[in-house]
Short mmCIF file of C-alpha atoms and ligand atoms in Angstrom, two decimals:
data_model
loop_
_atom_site.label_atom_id
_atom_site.label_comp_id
_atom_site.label_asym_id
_atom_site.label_seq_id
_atom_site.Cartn_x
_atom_site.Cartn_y
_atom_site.Cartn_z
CA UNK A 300 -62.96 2.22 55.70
CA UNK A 301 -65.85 4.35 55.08
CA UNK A 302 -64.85 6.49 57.85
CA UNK A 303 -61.64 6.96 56.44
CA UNK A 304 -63.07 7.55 52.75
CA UNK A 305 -64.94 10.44 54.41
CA UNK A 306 -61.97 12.44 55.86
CA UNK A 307 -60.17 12.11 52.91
CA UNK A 308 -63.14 14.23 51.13
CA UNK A 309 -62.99 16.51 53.84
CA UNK A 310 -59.22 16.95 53.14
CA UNK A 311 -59.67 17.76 49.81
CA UNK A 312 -62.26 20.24 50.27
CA UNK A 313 -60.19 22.21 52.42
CA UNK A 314 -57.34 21.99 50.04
CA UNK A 315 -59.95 23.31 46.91
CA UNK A 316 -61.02 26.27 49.34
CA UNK A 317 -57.22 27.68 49.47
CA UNK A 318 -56.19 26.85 46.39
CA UNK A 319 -59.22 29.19 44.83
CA UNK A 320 -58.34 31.97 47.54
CA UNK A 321 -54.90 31.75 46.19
CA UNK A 322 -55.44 31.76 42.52
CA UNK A 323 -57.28 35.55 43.28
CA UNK A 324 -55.12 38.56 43.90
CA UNK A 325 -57.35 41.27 45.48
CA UNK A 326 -60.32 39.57 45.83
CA UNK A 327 -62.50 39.93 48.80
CA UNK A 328 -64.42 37.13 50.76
CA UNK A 329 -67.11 37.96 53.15
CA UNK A 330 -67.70 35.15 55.84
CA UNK A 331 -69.32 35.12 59.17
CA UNK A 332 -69.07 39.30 58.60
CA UNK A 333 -64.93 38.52 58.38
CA UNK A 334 -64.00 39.88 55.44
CA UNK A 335 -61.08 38.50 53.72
CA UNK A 336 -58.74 41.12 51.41
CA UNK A 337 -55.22 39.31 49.11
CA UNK A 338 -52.92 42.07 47.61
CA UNK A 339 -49.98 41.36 46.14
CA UNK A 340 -46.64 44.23 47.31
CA UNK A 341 -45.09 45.93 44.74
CA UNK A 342 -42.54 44.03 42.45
CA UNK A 343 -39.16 43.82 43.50
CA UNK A 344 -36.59 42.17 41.36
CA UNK A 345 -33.85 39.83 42.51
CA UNK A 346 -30.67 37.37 41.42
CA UNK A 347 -29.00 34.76 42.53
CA UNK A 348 -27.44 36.72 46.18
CA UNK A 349 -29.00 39.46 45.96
CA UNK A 350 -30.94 42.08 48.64
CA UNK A 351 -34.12 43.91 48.29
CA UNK A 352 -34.76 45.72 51.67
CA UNK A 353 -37.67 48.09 50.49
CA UNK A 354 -40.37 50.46 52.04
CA UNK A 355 -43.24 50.87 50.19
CA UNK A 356 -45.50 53.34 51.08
CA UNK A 357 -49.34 53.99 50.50
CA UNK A 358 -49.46 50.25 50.02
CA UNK A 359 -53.40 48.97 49.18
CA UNK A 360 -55.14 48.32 52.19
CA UNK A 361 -58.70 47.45 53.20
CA UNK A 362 -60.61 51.38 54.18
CA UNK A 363 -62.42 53.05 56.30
CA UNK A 364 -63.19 52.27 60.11
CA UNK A 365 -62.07 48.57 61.10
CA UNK A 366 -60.96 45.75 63.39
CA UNK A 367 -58.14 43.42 62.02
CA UNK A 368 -58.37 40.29 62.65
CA UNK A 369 -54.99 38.81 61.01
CA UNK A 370 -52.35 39.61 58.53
CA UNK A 371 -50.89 36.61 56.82
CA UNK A 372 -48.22 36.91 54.09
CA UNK A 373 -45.57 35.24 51.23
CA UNK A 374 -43.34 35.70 49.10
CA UNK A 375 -44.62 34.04 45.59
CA UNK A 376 -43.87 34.96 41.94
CA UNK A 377 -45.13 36.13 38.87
CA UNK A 378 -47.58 33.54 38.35
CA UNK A 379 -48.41 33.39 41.92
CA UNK A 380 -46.54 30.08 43.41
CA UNK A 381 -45.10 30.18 46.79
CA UNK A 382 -41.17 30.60 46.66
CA UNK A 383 -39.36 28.62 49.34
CA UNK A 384 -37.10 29.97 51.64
CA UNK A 385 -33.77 28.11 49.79
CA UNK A 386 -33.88 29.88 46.75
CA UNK A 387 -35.78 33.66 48.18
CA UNK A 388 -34.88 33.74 52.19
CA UNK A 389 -37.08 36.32 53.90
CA UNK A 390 -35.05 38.09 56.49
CA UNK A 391 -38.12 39.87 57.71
CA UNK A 392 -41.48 42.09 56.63
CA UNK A 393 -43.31 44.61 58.52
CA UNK A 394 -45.93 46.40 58.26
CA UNK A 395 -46.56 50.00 59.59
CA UNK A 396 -49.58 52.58 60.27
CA UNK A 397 -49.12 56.27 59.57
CA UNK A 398 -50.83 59.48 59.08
CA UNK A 399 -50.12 61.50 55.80
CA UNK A 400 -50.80 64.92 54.59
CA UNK A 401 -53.64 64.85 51.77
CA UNK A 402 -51.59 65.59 48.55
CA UNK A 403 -48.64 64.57 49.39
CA UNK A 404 -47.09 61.80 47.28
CA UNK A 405 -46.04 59.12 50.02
CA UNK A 406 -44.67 57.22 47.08
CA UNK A 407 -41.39 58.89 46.49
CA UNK A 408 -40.18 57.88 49.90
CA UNK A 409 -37.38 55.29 50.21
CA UNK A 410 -36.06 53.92 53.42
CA UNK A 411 -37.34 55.86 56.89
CA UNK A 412 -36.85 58.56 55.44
CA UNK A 413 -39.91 59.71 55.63
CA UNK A 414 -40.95 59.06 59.46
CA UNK A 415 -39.93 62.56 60.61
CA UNK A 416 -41.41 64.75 58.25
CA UNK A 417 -44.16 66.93 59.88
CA UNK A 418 -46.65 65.68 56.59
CA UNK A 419 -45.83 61.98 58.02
CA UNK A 420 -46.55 60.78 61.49
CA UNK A 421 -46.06 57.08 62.02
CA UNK A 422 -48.82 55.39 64.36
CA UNK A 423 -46.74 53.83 66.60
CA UNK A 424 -47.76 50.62 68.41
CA UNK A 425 -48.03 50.96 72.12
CA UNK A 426 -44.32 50.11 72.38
CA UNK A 427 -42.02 49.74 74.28
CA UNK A 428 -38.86 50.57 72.10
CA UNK A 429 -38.04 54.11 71.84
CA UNK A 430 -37.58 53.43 68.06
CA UNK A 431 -38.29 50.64 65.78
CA UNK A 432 -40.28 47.64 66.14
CA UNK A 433 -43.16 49.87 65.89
CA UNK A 434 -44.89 48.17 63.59
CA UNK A 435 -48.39 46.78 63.82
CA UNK A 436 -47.18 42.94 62.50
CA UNK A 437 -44.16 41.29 60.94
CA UNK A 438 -42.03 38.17 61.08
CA UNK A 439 -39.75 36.85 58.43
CA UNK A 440 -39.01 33.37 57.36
CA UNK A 441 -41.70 31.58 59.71
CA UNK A 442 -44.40 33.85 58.51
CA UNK A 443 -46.13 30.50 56.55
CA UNK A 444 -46.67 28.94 59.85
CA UNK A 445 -47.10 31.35 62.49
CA UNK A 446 -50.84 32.55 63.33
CA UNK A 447 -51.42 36.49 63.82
CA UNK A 448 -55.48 35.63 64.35
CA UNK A 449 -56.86 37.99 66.76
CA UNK A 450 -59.65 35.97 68.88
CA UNK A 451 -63.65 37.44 69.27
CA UNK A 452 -64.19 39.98 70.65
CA UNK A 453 -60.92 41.38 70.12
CA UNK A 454 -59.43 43.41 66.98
CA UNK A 455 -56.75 45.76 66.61
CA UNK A 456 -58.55 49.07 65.36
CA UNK A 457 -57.61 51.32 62.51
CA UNK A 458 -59.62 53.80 60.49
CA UNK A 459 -60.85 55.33 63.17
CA UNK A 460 -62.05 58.79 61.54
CA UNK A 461 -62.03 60.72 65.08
CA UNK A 462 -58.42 60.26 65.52
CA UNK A 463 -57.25 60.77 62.18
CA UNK A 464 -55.86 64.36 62.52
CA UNK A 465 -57.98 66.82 59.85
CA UNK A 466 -56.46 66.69 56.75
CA UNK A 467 -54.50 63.72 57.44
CA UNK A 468 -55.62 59.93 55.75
CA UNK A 469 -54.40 56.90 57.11
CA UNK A 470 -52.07 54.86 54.88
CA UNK A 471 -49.73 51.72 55.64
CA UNK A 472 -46.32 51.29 54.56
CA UNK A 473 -44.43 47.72 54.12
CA UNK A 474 -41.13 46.92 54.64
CA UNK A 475 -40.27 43.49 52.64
CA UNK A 476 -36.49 42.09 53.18
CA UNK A 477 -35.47 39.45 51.03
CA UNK A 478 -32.38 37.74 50.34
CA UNK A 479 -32.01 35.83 47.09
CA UNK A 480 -29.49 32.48 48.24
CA UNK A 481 -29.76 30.45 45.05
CA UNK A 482 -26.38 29.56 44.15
CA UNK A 483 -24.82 30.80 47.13
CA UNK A 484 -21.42 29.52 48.84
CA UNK A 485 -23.19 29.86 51.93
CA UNK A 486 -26.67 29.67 52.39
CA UNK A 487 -27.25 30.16 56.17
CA UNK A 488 -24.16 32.95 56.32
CA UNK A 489 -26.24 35.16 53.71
CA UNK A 490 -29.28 34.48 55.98
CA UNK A 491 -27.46 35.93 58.74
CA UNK A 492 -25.76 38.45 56.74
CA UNK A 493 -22.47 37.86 57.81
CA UNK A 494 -20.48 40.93 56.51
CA UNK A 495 -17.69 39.35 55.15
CA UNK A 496 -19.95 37.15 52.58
CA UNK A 497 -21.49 40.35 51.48
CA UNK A 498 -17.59 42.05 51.14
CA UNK A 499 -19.21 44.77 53.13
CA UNK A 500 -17.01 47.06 55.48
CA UNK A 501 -19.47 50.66 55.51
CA UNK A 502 -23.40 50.12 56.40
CA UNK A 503 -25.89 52.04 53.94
CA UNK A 504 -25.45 55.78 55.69
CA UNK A 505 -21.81 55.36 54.56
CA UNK A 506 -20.59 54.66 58.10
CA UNK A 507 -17.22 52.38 58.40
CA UNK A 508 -18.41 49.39 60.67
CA UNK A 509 -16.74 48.50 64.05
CA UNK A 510 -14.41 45.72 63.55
CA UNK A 511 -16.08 43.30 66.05
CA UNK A 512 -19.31 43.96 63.80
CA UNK A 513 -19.42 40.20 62.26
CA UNK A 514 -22.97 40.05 60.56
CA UNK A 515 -26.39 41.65 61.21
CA UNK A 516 -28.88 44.20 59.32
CA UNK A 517 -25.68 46.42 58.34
CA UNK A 518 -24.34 44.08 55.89
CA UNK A 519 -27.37 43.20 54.28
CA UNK A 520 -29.14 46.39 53.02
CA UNK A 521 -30.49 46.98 50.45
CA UNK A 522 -28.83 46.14 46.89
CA UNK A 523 -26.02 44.09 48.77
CA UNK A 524 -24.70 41.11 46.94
CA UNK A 525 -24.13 37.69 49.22
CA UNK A 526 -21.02 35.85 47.39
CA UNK A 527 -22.48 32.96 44.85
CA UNK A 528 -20.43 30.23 43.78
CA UNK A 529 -18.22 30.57 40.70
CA UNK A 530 -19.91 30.01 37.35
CA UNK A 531 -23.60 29.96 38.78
CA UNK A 532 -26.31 30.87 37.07
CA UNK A 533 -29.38 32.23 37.76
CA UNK A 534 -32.46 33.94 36.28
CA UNK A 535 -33.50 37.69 37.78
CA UNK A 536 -36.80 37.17 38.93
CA UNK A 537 -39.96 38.95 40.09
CA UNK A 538 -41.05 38.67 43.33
CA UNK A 539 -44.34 39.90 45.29
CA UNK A 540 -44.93 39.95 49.06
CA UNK A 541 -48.97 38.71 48.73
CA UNK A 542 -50.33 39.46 52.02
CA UNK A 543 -54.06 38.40 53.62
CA UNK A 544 -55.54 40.99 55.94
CA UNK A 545 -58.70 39.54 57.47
CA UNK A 546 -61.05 42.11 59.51
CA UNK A 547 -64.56 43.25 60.38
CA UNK A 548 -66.43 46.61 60.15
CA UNK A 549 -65.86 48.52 62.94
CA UNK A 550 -68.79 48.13 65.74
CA UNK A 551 -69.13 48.98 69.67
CA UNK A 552 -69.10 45.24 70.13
CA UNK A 553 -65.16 44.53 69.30
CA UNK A 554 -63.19 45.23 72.10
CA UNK A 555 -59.93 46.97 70.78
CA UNK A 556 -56.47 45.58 72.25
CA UNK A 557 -53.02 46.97 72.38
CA UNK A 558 -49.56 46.03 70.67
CA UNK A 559 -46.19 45.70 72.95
CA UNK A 560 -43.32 44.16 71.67
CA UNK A 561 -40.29 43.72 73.85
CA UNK A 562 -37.10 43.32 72.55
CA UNK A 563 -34.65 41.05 74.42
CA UNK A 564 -31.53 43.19 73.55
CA UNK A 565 -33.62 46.79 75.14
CA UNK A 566 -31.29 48.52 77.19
CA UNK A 567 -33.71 49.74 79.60
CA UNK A 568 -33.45 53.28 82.01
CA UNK A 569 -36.10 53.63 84.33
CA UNK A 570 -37.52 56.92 84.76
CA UNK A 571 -35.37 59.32 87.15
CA UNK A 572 -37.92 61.89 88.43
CA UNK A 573 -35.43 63.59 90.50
CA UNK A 574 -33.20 64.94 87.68
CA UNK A 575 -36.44 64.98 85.07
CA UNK A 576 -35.24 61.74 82.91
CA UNK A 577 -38.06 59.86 81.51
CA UNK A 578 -37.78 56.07 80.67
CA UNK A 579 -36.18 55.27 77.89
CA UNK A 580 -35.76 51.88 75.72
CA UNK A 581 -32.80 51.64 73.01
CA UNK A 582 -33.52 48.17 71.72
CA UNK A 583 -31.18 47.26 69.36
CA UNK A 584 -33.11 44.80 67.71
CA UNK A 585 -30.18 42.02 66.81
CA UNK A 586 -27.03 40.66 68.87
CA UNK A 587 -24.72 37.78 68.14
CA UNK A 588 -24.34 34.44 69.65
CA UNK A 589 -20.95 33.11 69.88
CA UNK A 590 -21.07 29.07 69.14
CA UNK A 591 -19.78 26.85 71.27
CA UNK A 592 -15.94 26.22 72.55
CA UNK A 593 -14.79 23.43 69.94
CA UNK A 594 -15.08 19.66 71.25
CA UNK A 595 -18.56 20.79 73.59
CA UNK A 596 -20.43 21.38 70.09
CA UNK A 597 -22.77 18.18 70.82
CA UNK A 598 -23.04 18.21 74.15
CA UNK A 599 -26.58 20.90 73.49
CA UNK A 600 -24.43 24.19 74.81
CA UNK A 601 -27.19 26.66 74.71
CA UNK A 602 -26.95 30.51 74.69
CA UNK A 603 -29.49 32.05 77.02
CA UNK A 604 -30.17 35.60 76.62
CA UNK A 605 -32.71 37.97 79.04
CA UNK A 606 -34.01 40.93 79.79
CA UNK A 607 -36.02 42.24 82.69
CA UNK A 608 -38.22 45.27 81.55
CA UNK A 609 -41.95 46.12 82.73
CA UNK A 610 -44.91 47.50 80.48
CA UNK A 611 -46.52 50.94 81.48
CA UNK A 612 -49.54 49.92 81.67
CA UNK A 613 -51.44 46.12 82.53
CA UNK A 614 -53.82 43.75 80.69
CA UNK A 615 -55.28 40.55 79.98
CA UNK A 616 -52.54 38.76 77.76
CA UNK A 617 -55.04 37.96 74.26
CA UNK A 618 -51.94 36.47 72.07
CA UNK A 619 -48.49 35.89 72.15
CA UNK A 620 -45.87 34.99 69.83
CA UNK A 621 -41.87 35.05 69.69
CA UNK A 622 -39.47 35.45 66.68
CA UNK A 623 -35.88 34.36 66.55
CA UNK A 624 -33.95 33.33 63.43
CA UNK A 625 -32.11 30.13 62.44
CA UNK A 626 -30.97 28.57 65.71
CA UNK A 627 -33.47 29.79 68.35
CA UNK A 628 -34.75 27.19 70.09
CA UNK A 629 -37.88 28.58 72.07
CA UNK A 630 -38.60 31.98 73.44
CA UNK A 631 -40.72 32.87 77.02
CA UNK A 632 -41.91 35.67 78.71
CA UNK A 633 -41.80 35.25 82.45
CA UNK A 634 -43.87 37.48 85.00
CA UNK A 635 -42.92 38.38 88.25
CA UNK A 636 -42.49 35.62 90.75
CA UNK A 637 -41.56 33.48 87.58
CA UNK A 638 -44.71 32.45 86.24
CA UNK A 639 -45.11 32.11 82.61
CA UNK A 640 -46.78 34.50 80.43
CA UNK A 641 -46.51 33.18 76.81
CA UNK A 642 -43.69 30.22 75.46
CA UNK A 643 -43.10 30.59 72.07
CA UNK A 644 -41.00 28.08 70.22
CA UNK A 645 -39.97 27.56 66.64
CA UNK A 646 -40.83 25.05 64.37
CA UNK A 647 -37.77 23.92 62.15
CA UNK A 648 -38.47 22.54 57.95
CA UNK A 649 -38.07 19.32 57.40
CA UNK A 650 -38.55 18.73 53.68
CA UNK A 651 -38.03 21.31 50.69
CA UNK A 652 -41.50 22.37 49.56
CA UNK A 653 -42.74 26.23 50.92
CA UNK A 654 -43.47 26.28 54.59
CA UNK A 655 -41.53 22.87 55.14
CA UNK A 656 -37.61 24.56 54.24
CA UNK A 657 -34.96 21.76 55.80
CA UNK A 658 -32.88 24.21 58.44
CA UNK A 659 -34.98 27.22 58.63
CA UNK A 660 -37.32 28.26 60.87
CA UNK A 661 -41.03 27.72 59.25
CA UNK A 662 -43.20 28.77 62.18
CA UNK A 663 -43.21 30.07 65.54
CA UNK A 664 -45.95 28.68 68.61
CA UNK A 665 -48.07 31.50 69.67
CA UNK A 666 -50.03 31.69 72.98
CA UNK A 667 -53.80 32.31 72.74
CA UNK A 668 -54.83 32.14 77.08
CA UNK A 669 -57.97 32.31 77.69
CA UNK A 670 -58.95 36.13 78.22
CA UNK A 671 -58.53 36.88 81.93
CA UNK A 672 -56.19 34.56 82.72
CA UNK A 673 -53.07 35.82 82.10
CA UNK A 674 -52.61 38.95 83.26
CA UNK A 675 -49.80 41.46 83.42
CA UNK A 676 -49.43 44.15 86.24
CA UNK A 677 -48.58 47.50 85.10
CA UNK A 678 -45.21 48.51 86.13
CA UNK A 679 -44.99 44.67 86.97
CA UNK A 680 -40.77 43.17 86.71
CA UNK A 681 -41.10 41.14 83.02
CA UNK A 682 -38.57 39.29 82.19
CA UNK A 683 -38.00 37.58 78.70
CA UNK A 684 -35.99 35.04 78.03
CA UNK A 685 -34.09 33.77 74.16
CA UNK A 686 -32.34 30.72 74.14
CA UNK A 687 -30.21 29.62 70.77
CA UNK A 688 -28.13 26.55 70.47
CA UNK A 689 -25.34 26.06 68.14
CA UNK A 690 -25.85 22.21 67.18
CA UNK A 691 -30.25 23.15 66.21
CA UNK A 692 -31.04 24.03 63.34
CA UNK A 693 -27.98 23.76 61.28
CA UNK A 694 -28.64 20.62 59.75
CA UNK A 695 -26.60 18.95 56.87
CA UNK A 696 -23.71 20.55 55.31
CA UNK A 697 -23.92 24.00 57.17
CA UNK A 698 -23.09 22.14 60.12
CA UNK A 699 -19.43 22.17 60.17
CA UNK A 700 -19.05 25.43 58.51
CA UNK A 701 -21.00 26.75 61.54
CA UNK A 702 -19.10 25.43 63.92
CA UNK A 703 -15.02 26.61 62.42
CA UNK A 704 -16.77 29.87 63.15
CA UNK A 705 -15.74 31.76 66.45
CA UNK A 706 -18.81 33.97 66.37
CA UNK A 707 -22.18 33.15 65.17
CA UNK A 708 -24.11 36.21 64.10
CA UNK A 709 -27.71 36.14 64.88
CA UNK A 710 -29.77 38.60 62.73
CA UNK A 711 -32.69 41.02 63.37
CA UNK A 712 -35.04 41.57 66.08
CA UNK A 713 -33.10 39.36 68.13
CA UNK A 714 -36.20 37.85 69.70
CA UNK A 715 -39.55 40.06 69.99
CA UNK A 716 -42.50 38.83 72.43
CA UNK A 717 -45.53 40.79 70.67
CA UNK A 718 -48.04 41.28 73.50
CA UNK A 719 -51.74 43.06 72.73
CA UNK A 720 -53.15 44.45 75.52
CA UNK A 721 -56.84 45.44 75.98
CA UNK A 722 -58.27 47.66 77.93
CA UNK A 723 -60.90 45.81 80.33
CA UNK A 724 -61.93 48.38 82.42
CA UNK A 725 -61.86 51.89 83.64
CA UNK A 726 -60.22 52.53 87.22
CA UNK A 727 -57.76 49.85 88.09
CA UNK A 728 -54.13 50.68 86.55
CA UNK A 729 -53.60 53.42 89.12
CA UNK A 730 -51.86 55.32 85.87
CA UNK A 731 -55.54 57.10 85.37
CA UNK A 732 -56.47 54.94 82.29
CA UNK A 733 -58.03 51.96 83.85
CA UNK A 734 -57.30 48.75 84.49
CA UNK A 735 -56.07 46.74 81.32
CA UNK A 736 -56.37 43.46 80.01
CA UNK A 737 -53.38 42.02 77.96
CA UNK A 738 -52.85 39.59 75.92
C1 LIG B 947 -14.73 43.96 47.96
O1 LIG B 947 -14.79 45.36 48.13
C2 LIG B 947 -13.59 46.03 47.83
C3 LIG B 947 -13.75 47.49 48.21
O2 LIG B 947 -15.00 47.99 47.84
C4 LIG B 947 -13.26 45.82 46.36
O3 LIG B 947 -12.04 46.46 46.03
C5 LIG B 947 -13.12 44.32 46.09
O4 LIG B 947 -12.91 44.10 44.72
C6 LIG B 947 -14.39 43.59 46.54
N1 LIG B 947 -14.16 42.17 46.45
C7 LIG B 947 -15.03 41.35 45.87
C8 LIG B 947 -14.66 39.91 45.87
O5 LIG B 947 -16.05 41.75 45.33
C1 LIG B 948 -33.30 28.14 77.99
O1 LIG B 948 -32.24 27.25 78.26
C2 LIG B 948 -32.08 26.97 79.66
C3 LIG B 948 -30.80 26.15 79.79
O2 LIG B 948 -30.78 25.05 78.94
C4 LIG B 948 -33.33 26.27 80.16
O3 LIG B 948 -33.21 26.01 81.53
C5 LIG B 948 -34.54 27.17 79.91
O4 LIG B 948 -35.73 26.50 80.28
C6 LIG B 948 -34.61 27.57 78.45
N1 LIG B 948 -35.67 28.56 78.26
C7 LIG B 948 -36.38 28.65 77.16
C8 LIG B 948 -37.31 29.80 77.09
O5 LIG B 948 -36.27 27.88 76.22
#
């Protein structure tokens, strides 16, 4: 009993510690030399099936020269409660690095507009895609439950005066994707942005979409409307992104890993020296999974998809983690000779409170080996591997909506492994730049 009476105190302690964290927006918290930053996004505004897909630029940051250590975010409202997936569905966040010209007002920038403007060089992580998914973090609607923690002695660094390019400063922008399903006819088909639910034919450049183009990030851009049921109604509401960045002052002690994220749709070319073609990696980031042929719906049909790619350079594997949306039912990265790298599997909601959403995807399993031993080869055959099933993950009355549909549109970065890499030593890659450690 008295043992019992104990761990309940503990319990509660724990819970007073994050509840006063939370109740703080831009607060800082030293601890163990981790130093602990909350900002809240900038305000976007939604109603009941409604999109914000937003970049904002020269977002507040922690300064100067440091390691981060993790980047945890969610979406709460104007008095700071957490919003639950149901009513505010978030499609996706990210959050990229780039240099900017001193005076220049990064704030006017919409979309990507600005990537290619010679007073705006994004800081790319060490890839592989050719474009996109070059951000430093992001995840969508399992961001509650999915840890980015970087392990001692490893950070990712940032600040680094020496590289910032003279009369350049470092800034960050964020990309925040939400989708506002209260009072929607279909919940799950906004989620997935299912074209015909948003009555959308042209994407956001004004391009008519291919026919076969069912759902995906085309439909659901910015200031899109997802079909609500007749007569709803429903309150426009503020909404912040309130992200944690954890970190330490930079010192010679941290050692500083790399960020690859593979892509399982990449159409990969390999380098063809003889007629001067240099790799290339067009990962289209989403692809659709057709459900099941009618009367094998319960029988567990699952829809495999992989990829065999390789990473330029090798490492000891530091962390791991997957991301698939509703459906997915576990994620792995395979090295040559089939052993396993990282499994990452999702963690379906169960109730209705933030982080527990019945049907969606709360949290992904990350991989944390210990350093040294997991390695990846550079050069060495990868292959990554996506399974969905039709019958997970579509609980209750989405069910047999799901299923009178032919084609099942799975949204947004299909399924991205992120992989850090660090470099362990000098010598050893046989690319010149030493032998690396991944994670
Ligand atoms: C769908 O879009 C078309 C063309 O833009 C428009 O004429 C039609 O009224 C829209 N339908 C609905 C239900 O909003
Ligand atoms: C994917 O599904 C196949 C077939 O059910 C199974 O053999 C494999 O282990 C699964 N892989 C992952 C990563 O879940």
């Amino acid at each position: 009993m008295a043992h019992n009476s104990n761990c309940l105190l503990n319990y509660l302690a724990i819970l007073l510690l994050l509840s006063l964290l939370q109740s703080s927006q831009a607060h800082r918290r030293t601890e163990d030399g981790v130093k602990t930053e909350v900002f809240l996004s900038p305000k976007f505004v939604l109603e009941p099936g409604s999109v914000s897909n937003k970049y904002y630029y020269g977002i507040n940051f922690p300064r100067g020269h440091i390691a981060i250590k993790s980047f945890n975010a969610e979406v709460v409202d104007e008095e700071g409660n957490a919003v639950p997936l149901h009513e505010t569905y978030l499609h996706h966040w990210v959050l990229l690095r780039y240099y900017q010209q001193k005076g220049v007002d990064v704030r006017k920038y919409h979309g990507d507009l600005g990537f290619h403007r010679s007073d705006h060089i994004t800081i790319k992580n060490s890839g592989v895609c050719d474009s996109g998914l070059s951000q430093y973090f992001g995840l969508g609607s399992e961001t509650r439950r999915t840890a980015t923690d970087v392990p001692d002695p490893y950070g990712i660094e940032v600040g680094n005066p020496v590289d910032i390019p003279a009369g350049y400063e470092e800034g960050w922008v964020l990309n925040v994707h939400a989708i506002d399903t209260r009072g929607a006819e279909d919940k799950l088909g906004c989620t997935e942005c299912r074209c015909h639910l948003y009555n959308v034919t042209i994407d956001e450049y004004g391009r008519v979409l291919p026919p076969d183009y069912n759902g995906g990030l085309k439909c659901c851009y910015d200031e899109m409307r997802c079909k609500v049921k007749e007569g709803f109604e429903g309150v426009k509401r503020s909404l912040y992104l309130r992200y944690t960045v954890k970190y330490v002052d930079w010192d010679s002690s941290i050692v500083p890993v790399k960020i690859y994220i593979l892509d399982v749709t990449d159409i990969w070319t390999k380098a063809d020296e003889s007629r001067g073609l240099r790799e290339r990696h067009h990962c289209l980031v989403e692809y659709e999974v057709e459900s099941c042929p009618a009367g094998s719906a319960n029988s567990g049909c699952t829809h495999t998809k992989a990829l065999t790619t390789s990473l330029p350079t090798g490492g000891d594997v530091i962390y791991g983690v997957g991301h698939q949306h509703a459906g997915g039912t576990g994620t792995t990265l395979y090295g040559e000779g089939g052993r396993v790298i990282c499994s990452s599997n999702p963690t379906y909601g169960k109730g209705n409170e933030p982080g527990n959403e019945a049907g969606y995807i709360v949290g992904m399993s990350t991989c944390y080996p210990l350093p040294g031993t997991v390695k990846i080869y550079a050069g060495e055959a990868l292959t990554l591997v996506s399974n969905y099933s039709s019958t997970q993950g579509h609980t209750g009355a989405h069910t047999s909506m799901m299923l009178s549909n032919i084609i099942w549109p799975i949204v947004l970065f299909g399924v991205a492994i992120i992989v850090v890499v660090v470099i362990v030593f000098k010598g050893e890659t046989g690319q010149g730049e030493g032998y690396e450690a991944m994670l």
